[in-house]
Short mmCIF file of C-alpha atoms in Angstrom, two decimals:
data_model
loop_
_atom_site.label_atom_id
_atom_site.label_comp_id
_atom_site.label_asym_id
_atom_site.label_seq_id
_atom_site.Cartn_x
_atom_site.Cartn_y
_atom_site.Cartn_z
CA UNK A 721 75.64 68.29 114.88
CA UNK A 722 75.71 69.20 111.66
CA UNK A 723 75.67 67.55 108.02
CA UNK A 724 76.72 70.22 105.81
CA UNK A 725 78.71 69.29 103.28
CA UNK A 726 78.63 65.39 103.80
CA UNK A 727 77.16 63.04 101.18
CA UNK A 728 73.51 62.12 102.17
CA UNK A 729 74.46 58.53 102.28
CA UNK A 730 77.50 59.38 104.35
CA UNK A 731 76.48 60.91 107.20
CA UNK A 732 77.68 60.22 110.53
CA UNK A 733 74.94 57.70 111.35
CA UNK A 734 73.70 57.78 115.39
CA UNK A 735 71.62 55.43 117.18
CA UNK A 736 68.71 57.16 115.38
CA UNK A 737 69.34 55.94 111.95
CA UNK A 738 69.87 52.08 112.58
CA UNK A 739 66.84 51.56 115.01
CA UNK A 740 68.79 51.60 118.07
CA UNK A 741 67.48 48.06 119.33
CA UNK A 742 64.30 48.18 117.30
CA UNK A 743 63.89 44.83 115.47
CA UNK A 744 63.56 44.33 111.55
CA UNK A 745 60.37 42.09 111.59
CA UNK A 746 57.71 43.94 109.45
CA UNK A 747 56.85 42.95 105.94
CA UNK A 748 55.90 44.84 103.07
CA UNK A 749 52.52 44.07 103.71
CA UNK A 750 52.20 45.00 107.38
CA UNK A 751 53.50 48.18 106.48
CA UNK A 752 51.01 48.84 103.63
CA UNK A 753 48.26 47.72 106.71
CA UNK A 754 49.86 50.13 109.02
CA UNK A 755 49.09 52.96 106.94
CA UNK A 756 45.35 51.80 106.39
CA UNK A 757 45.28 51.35 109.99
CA UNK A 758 46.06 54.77 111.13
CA UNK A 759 44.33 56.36 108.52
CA UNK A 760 40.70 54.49 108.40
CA UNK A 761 39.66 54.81 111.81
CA UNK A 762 37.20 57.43 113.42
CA UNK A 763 38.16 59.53 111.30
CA UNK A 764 36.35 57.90 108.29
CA UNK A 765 33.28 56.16 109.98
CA UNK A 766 32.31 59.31 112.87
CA UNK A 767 34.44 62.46 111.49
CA UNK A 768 32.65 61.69 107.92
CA UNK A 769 29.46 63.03 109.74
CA UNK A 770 31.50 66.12 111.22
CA UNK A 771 32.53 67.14 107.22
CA UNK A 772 29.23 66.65 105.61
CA UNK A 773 27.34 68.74 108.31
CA UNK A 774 30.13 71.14 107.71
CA UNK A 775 30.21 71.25 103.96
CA UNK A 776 26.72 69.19 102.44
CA UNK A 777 27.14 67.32 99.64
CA UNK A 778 30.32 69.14 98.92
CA UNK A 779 32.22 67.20 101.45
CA UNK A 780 33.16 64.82 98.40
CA UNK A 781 35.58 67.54 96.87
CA UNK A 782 36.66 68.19 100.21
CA UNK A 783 38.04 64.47 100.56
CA UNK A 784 39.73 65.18 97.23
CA UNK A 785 41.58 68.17 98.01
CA UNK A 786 42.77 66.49 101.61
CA UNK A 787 43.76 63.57 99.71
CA UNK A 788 46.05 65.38 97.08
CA UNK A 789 47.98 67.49 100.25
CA UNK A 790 48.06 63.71 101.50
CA UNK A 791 49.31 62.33 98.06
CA UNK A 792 52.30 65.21 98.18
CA UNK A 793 52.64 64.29 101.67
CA UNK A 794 53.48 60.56 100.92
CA UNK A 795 55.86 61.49 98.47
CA UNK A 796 58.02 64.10 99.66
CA UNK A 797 57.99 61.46 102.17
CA UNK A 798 58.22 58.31 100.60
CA UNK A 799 61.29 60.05 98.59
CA UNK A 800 63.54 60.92 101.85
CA UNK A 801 62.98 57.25 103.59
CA UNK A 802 63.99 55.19 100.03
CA UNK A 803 66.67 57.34 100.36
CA UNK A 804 67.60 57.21 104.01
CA UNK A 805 65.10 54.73 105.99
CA UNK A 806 65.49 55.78 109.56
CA UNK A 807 63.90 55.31 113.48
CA UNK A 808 62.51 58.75 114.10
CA UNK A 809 61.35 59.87 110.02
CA UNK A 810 60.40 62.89 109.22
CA UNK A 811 61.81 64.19 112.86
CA UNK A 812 65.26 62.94 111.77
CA UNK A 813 65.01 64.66 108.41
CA UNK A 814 63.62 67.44 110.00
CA UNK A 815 66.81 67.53 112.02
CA UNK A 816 69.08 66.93 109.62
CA UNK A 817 67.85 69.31 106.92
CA UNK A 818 66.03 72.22 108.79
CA UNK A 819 67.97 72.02 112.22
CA UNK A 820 68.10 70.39 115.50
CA UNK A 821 65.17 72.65 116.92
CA UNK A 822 63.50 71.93 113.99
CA UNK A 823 63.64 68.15 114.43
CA UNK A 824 62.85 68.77 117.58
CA UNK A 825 59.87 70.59 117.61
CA UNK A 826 58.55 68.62 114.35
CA UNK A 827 58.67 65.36 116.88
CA UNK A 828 56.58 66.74 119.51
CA UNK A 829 53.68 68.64 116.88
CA UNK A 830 53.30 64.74 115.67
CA UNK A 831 53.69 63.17 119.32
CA UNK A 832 50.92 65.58 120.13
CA UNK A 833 48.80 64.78 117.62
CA UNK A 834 48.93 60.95 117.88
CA UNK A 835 48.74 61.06 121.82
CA UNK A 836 45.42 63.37 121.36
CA UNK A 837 44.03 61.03 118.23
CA UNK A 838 44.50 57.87 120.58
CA UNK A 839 42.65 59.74 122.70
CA UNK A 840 39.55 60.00 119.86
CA UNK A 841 40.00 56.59 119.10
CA UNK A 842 39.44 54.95 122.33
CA UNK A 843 36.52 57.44 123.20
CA UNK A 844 35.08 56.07 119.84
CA UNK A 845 35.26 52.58 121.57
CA UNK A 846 33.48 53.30 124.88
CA UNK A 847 30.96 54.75 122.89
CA UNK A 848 30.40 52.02 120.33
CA UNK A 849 29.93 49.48 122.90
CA UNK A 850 27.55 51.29 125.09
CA UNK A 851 25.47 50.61 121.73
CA UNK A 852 25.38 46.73 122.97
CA UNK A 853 26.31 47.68 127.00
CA UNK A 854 24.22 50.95 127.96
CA UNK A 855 24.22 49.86 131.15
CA UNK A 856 28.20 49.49 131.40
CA UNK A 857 29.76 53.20 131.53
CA UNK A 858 32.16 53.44 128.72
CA UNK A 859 34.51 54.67 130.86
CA UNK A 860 35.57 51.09 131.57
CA UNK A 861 35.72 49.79 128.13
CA UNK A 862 38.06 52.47 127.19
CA UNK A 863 40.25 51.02 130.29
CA UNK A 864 39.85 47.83 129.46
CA UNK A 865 40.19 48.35 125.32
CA UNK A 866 43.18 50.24 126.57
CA UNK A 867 45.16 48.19 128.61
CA UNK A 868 44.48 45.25 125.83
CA UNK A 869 46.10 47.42 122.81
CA UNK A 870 48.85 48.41 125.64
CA UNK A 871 49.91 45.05 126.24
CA UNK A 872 50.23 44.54 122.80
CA UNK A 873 52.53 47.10 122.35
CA UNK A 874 54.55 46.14 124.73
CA UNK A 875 55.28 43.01 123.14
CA UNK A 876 57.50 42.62 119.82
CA UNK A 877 57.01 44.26 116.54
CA UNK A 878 56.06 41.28 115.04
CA UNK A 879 52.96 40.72 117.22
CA UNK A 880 51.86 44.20 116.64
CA UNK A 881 52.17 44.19 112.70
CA UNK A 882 50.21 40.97 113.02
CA UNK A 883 47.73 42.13 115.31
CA UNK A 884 47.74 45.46 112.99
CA UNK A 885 47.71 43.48 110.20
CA UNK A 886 44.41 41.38 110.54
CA UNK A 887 42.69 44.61 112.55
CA UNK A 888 42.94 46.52 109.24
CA UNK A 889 41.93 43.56 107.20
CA UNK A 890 38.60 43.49 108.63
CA UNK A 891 38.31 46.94 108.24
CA UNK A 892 38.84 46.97 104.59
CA UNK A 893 37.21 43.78 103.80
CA UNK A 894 34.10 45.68 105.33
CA UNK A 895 34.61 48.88 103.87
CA UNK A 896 34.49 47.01 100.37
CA UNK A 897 31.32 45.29 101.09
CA UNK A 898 29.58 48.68 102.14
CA UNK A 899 30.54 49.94 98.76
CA UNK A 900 29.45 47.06 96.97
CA UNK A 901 25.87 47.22 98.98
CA UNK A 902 26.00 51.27 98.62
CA UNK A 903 26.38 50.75 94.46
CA UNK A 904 23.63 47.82 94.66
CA UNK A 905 21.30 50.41 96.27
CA UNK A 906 22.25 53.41 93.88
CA UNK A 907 22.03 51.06 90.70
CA UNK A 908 19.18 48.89 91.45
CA UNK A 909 16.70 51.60 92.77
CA UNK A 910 13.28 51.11 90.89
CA UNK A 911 11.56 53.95 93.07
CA UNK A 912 14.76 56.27 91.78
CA UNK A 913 15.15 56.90 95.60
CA UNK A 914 18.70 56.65 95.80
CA UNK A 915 21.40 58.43 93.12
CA UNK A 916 23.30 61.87 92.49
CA UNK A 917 20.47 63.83 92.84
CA UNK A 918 20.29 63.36 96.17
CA UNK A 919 23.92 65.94 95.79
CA UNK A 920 20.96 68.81 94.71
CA UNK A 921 18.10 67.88 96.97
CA UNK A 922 18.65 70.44 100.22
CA UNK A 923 20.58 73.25 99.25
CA UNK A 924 22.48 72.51 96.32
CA UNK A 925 26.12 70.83 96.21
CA UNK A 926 27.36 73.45 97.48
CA UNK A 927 24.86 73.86 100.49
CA UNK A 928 27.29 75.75 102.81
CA UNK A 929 29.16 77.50 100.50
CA UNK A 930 32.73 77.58 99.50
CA UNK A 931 33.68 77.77 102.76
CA UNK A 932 32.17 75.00 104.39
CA UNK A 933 33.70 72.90 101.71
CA UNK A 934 37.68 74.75 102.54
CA UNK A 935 36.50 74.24 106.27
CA UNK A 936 35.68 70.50 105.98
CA UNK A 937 38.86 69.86 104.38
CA UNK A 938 40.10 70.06 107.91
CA UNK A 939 38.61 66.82 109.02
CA UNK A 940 39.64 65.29 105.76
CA UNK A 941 43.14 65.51 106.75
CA UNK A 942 43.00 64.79 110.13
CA UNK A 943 40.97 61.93 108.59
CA UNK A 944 44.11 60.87 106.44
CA UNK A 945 46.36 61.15 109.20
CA UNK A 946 47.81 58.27 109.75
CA UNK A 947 49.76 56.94 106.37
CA UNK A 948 53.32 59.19 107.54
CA UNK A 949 53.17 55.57 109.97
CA UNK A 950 54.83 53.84 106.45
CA UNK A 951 57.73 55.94 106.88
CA UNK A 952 58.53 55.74 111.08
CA UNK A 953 57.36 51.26 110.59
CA UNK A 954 60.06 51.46 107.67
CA UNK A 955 63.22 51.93 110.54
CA UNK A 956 61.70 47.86 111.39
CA UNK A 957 60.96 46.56 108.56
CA UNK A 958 63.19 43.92 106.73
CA UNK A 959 63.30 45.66 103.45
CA UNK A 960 62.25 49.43 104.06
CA UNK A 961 63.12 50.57 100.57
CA UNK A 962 61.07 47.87 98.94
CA UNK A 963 58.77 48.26 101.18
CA UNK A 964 58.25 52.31 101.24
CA UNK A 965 57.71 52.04 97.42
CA UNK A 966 55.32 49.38 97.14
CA UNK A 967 53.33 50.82 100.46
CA UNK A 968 53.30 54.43 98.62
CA UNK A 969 51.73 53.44 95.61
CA UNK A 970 49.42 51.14 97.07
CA UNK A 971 48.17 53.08 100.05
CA UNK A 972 47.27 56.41 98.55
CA UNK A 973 45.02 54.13 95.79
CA UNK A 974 43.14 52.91 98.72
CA UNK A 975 42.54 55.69 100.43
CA UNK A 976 40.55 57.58 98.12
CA UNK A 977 38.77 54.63 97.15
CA UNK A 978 37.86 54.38 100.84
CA UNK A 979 37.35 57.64 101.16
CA UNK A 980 35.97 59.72 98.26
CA UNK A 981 34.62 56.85 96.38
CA UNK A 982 32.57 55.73 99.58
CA UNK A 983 31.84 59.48 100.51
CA UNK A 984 30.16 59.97 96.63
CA UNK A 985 28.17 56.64 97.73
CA UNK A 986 26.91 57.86 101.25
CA UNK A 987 25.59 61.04 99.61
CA UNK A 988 24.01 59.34 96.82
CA UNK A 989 22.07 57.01 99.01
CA UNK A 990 20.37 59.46 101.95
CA UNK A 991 20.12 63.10 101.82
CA UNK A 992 22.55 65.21 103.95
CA UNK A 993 19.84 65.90 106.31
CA UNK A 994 19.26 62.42 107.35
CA UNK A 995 22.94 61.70 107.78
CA UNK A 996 23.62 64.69 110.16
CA UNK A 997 20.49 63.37 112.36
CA UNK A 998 21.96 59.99 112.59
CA UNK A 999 24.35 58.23 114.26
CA UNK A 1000 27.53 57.38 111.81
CA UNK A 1001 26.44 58.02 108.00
CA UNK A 1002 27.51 54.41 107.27
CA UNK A 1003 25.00 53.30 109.78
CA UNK A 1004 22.56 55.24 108.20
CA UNK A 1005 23.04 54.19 105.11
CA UNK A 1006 22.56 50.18 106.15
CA UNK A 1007 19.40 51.36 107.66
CA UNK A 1008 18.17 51.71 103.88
CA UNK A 1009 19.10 47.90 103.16
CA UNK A 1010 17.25 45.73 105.87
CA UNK A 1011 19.92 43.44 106.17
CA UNK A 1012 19.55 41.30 109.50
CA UNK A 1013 21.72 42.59 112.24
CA UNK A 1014 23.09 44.95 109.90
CA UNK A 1015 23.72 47.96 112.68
CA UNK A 1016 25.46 45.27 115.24
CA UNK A 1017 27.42 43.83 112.50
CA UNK A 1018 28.39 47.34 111.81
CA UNK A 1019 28.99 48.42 115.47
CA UNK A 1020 31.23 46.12 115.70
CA UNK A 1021 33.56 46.89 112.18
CA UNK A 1022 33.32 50.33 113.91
CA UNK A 1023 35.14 48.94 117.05
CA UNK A 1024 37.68 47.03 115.11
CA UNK A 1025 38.37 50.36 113.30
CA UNK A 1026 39.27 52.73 116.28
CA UNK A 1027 41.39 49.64 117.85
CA UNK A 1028 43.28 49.55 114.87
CA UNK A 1029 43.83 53.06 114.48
CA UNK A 1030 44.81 53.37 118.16
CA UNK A 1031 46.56 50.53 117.61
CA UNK A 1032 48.85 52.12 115.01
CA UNK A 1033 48.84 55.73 116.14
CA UNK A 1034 50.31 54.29 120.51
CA UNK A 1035 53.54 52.29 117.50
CA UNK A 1036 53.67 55.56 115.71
CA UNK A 1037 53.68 57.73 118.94
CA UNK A 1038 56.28 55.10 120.93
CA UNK A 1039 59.01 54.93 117.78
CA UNK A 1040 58.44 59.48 117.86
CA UNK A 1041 59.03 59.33 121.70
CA UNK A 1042 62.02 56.18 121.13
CA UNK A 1043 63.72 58.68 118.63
CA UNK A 1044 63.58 62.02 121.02
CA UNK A 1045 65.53 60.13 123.77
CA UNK A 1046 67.86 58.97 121.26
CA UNK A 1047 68.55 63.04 120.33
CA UNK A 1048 68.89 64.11 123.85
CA UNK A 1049 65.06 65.64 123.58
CA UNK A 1050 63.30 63.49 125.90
CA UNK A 1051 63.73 61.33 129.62
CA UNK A 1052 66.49 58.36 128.23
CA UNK A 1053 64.77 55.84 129.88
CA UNK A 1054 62.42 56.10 126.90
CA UNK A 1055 64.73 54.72 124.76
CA UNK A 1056 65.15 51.40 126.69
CA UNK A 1057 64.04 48.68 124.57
CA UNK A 1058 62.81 44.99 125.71
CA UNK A 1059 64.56 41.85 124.71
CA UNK A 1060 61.62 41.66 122.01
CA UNK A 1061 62.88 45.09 120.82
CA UNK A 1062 59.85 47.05 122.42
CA UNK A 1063 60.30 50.49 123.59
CA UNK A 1064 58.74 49.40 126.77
CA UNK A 1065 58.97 52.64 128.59
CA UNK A 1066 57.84 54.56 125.22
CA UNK A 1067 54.90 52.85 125.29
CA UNK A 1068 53.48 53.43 128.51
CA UNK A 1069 54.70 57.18 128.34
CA UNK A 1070 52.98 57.50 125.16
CA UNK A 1071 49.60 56.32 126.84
CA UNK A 1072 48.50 60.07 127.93
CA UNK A 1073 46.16 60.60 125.63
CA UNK A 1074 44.20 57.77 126.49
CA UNK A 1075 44.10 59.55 129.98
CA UNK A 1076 43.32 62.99 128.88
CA UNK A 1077 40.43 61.36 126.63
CA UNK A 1078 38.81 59.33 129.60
CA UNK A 1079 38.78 62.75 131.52
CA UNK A 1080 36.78 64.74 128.69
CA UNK A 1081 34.74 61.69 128.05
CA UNK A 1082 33.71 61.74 131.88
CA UNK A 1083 33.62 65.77 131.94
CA UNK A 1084 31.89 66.03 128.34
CA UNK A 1085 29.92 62.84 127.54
CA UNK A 1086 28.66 64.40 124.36
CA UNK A 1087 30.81 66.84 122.89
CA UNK A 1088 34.36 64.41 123.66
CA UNK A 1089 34.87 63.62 120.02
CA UNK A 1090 34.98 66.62 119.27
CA UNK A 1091 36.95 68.26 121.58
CA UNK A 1092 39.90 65.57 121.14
CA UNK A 1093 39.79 66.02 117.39
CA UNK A 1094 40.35 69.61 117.56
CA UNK A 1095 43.24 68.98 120.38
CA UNK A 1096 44.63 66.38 117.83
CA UNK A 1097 44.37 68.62 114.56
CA UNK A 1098 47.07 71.27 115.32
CA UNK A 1099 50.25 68.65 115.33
CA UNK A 1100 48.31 66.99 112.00
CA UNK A 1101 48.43 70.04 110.06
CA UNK A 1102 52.05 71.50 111.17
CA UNK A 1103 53.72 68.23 111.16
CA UNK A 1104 52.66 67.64 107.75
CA UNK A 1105 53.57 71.43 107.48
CA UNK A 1106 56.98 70.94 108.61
CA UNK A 1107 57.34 67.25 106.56
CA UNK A 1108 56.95 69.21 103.02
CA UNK A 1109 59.22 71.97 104.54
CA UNK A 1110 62.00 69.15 105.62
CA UNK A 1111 61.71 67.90 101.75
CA UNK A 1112 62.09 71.33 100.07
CA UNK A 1113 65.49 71.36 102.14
CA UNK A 1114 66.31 67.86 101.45
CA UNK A 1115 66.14 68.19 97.95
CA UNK A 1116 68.28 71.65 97.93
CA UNK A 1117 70.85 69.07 99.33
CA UNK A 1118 70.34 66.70 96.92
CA UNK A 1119 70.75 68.77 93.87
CA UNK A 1120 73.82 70.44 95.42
CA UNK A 1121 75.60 67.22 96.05
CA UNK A 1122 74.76 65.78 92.75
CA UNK A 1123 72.64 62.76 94.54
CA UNK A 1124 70.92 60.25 92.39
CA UNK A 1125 67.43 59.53 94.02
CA UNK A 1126 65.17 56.18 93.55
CA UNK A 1127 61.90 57.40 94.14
CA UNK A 1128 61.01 61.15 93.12
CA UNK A 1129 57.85 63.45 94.20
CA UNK A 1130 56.44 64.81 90.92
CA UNK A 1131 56.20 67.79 90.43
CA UNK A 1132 58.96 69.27 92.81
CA UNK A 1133 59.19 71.77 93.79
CA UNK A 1134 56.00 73.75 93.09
CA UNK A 1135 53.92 70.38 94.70
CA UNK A 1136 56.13 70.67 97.59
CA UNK A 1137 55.46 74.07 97.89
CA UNK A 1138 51.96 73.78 97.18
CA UNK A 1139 51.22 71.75 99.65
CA UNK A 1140 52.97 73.70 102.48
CA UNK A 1141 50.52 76.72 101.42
CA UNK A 1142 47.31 74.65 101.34
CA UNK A 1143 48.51 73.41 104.73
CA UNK A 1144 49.58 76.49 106.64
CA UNK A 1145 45.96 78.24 105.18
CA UNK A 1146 44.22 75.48 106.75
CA UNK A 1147 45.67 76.45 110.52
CA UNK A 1148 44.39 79.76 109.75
CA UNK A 1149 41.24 78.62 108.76
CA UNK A 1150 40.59 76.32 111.80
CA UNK A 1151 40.63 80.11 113.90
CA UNK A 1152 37.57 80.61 112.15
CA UNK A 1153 35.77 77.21 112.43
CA UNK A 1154 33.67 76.88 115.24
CA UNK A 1155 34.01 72.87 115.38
CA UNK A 1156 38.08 73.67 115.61
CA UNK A 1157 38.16 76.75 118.31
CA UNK A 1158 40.58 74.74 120.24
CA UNK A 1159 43.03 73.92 117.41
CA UNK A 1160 45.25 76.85 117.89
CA UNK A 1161 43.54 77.92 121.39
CA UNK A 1162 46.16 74.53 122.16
CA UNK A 1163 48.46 74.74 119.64
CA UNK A 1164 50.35 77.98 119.62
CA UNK A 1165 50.81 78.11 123.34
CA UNK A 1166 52.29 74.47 122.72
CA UNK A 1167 54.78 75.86 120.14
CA UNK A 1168 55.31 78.45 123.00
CA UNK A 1169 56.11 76.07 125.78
CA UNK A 1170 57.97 73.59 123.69
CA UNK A 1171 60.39 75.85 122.27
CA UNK A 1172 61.24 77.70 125.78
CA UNK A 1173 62.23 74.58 126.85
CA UNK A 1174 64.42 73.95 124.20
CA UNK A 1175 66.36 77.24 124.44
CA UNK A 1176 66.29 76.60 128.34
CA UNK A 1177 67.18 73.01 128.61
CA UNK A 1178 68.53 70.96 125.25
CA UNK A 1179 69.85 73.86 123.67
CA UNK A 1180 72.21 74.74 126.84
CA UNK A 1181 72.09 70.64 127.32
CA UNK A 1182 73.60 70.25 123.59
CA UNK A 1183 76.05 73.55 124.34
CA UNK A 1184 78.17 71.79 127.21
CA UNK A 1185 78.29 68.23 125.78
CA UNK A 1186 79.90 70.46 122.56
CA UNK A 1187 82.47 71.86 124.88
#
């Protein structure tokens, strides 16, 4: 199918672009939640010790250079769904703009990546409550913990940006009050134990050279992962335009406040030796203050945080796997929805991760984490890849049809641009990162695969339904 020459809000619209069954029951501020709740998971309480063992003190510029490839990220976009708000996203665009193969492949890079970061997320979970259960295997809290977020899923959109909602609530709530505790201990240190100079103590800022800080900004975006949820939630949400806009500028805020600000904290409070020895840095760092049940009070933000992430990456990967059915790209049963509007058969499709994760975590106890994250990193960095690719085209479009947009990207197109380079250097990097030597071990025989059975099946599928 192709749009060529149509106006961008005239296009033949297809189940795709009005939900196809997917209700319109998510609020402005369970969308700005959803983002928080994919992005400040794992990746910000356990990966944070990954970076800073990669890159020292330097992790904090690392966090800043993830976050400004995230900040063109949620524009280019934020721009395209103000514009067209659609089931599918980015895919759709991708489809639309770039081709049906691109569309195509773009939905099952990110469907990858959230099926393998569910996967890290639920791990997370067995792990955190062996810290209260060690005599429990966490194999069955990440089936129990599993069949929970499942079921909620499976129920209407409403529940889940409730449930979503409240899960990222705590998680922010206590994120704020480790900051405020983290700036007591900097600022109220008589023994001048904790402050910068901790950045200088082993090693120097830069303690692992330039490199470790380029190679750390690998986690950092795998840590941000999470906030291109605004623009898939914006297909069910009762004013998506509104809703984009005010979740953009709100979201992006938080996140380095969550992030860089409380990674400049960490740092300044114990030296980068004592955080790599340690369990998560932020437990570390509440080891300093003595407060009663501190590390249980902890533990358990750190469960609430993978849920929620999991919780928001199964919605995101359902709605990616709800939109492929809907383009001829994936079994149609998966685009069955409930009477509640749930993409039942999505959802439990979308559960392999959790699977594949319960397998490492029985096969590789200790190294699990790992292992998903580098599975999950490859369809991070090349959907985002592909998302700043989608808006180059999109905005070719634009200016040739003489379009007026709402929101703009600054900067266009050298950010767009920009980011695509910083992004595509990154997948080369991982190559040489020991942490990541399964990054593109998986991911370019995955390209492989996935586009052979395009050319074999859809594009031969798509031929005879043109005839």
């Amino acid at each position: 199918m192709s749009f060529k020459g149509a106006s961008l809000d005239k296009q033949p619209v297809r189940a795709t672009d009005v939900g196809s069954g997917l209700k319109k029951s998510l609020t402005p501020a369970q969308m700005s939640m959803i983002a928080l709740g994919s992005a400040i998971g794992t990746g910000l309480f356990a990966g944070s010790k990954l970076a800073i063992m990669m890159a020292g003190p330097s992790v904090i510029l690392s966090y800043v250079i993830g976050g400004v490839v995230a900040l063109l990220v949620m524009g280019a976009l934020a721009e395209m769904t103000v514009k067209q708000p659609v089931a599918g996203s980015f895919g759709v665009y991708a489809e639309r703009y770039l081709g049906r193969f691109a569309g195509y492949l773009t939905k099952y890079l990110y469907r990858s990546a959230l099926i393998f970061a569910v996967g890290t997320e639920v791990s997370a979970v067995g792990e955190y409550m062996q810290y209260w259960f060690p005599q429990i295997p966490g194999l069955w809290w990440v089936a129990i913990f599993s069949a929970v977020l499942l079921a909620v899923n499976f129920c209407s959109v409403k529940i889940f940006g409730t449930t979503e909602y409240w899960f990222s609530a705590i998680k922010v709530f206590a994120v704020l009050a480790f900051i405020i505790i983290a700036l007591w201990l900097v600022f109220h240190d008589p023994q001048d134990q904790f402050g910068v100079h901790n950045y200088s103590a082993e090693g120097g800022f830069f303690a692992n050279g330039l490199f470790g800080t380029w190679s750390a900004v690998i986690v950092a975006i795998f840590s941000y992962m999470g906030i291109e949820a605004i623009s898939i939630a914006a297909a069910e949400a009762r004013n998506p335009k509104i809703a984009v806009r005010k979740s953009f500028k709100v979201s992006f805020l938080r996140l380095l406040l969550f992030y860089v600000f409380t990674m400049a904290l960490i740092l300044a409070v114990a030296p980068t030796s004592e955080l790599i020895s340690g369990g998560s840095p932020f437990v570390t760092v509440m080891s300093q203050v003595g407060i009663p049940f501190a590390d249980s009070v902890l533990n358990f933000v750190l469960i609430i945080a993978a849920l929620s992430a999991m919780n928001a990456q199964l919605y995101a990967a359902t709605r990616m796997l709800h939109s492929l059915a809907d383009s001829g790209h994936a079994p149609r049963i998966a685009h069955r929805t409930n009477r509640a509007g749930a993409p039942i058969h999505a959802v439990w499709m979308s559960a392999g991760g959790i699977a594949v994760a319960a397998v490492v975590y029985a096969l590789v106890p200790d190294g699990g984490f790992g292992i998903m994250l580098s599975l999950a990193t490859f369809g991070a960095l090349a959907t985002w890849l592909m998302i700043l690719l989608t808006h180059v085209s999109f905005r070719r479009r634009v200016k040739r049809e003489q379009e007026v947009l709402e929101f703009k990207l600054f900067g266009y197109p050298a950010a767009s641009i920009l980011g695509a380079l910083l992004l595509a250097a990154l997948l080369v990097t991982s190559y040489f990162v020991p942490q990541f030597k399964f990054t593109l071990i998986f991911g370019v025989p995955f390209v492989v695969v996935m586009s052979v059975l395009y050319w074999l099946v859809f594009a031969r599928k798509t031929q005879k339904e043109s005839v």
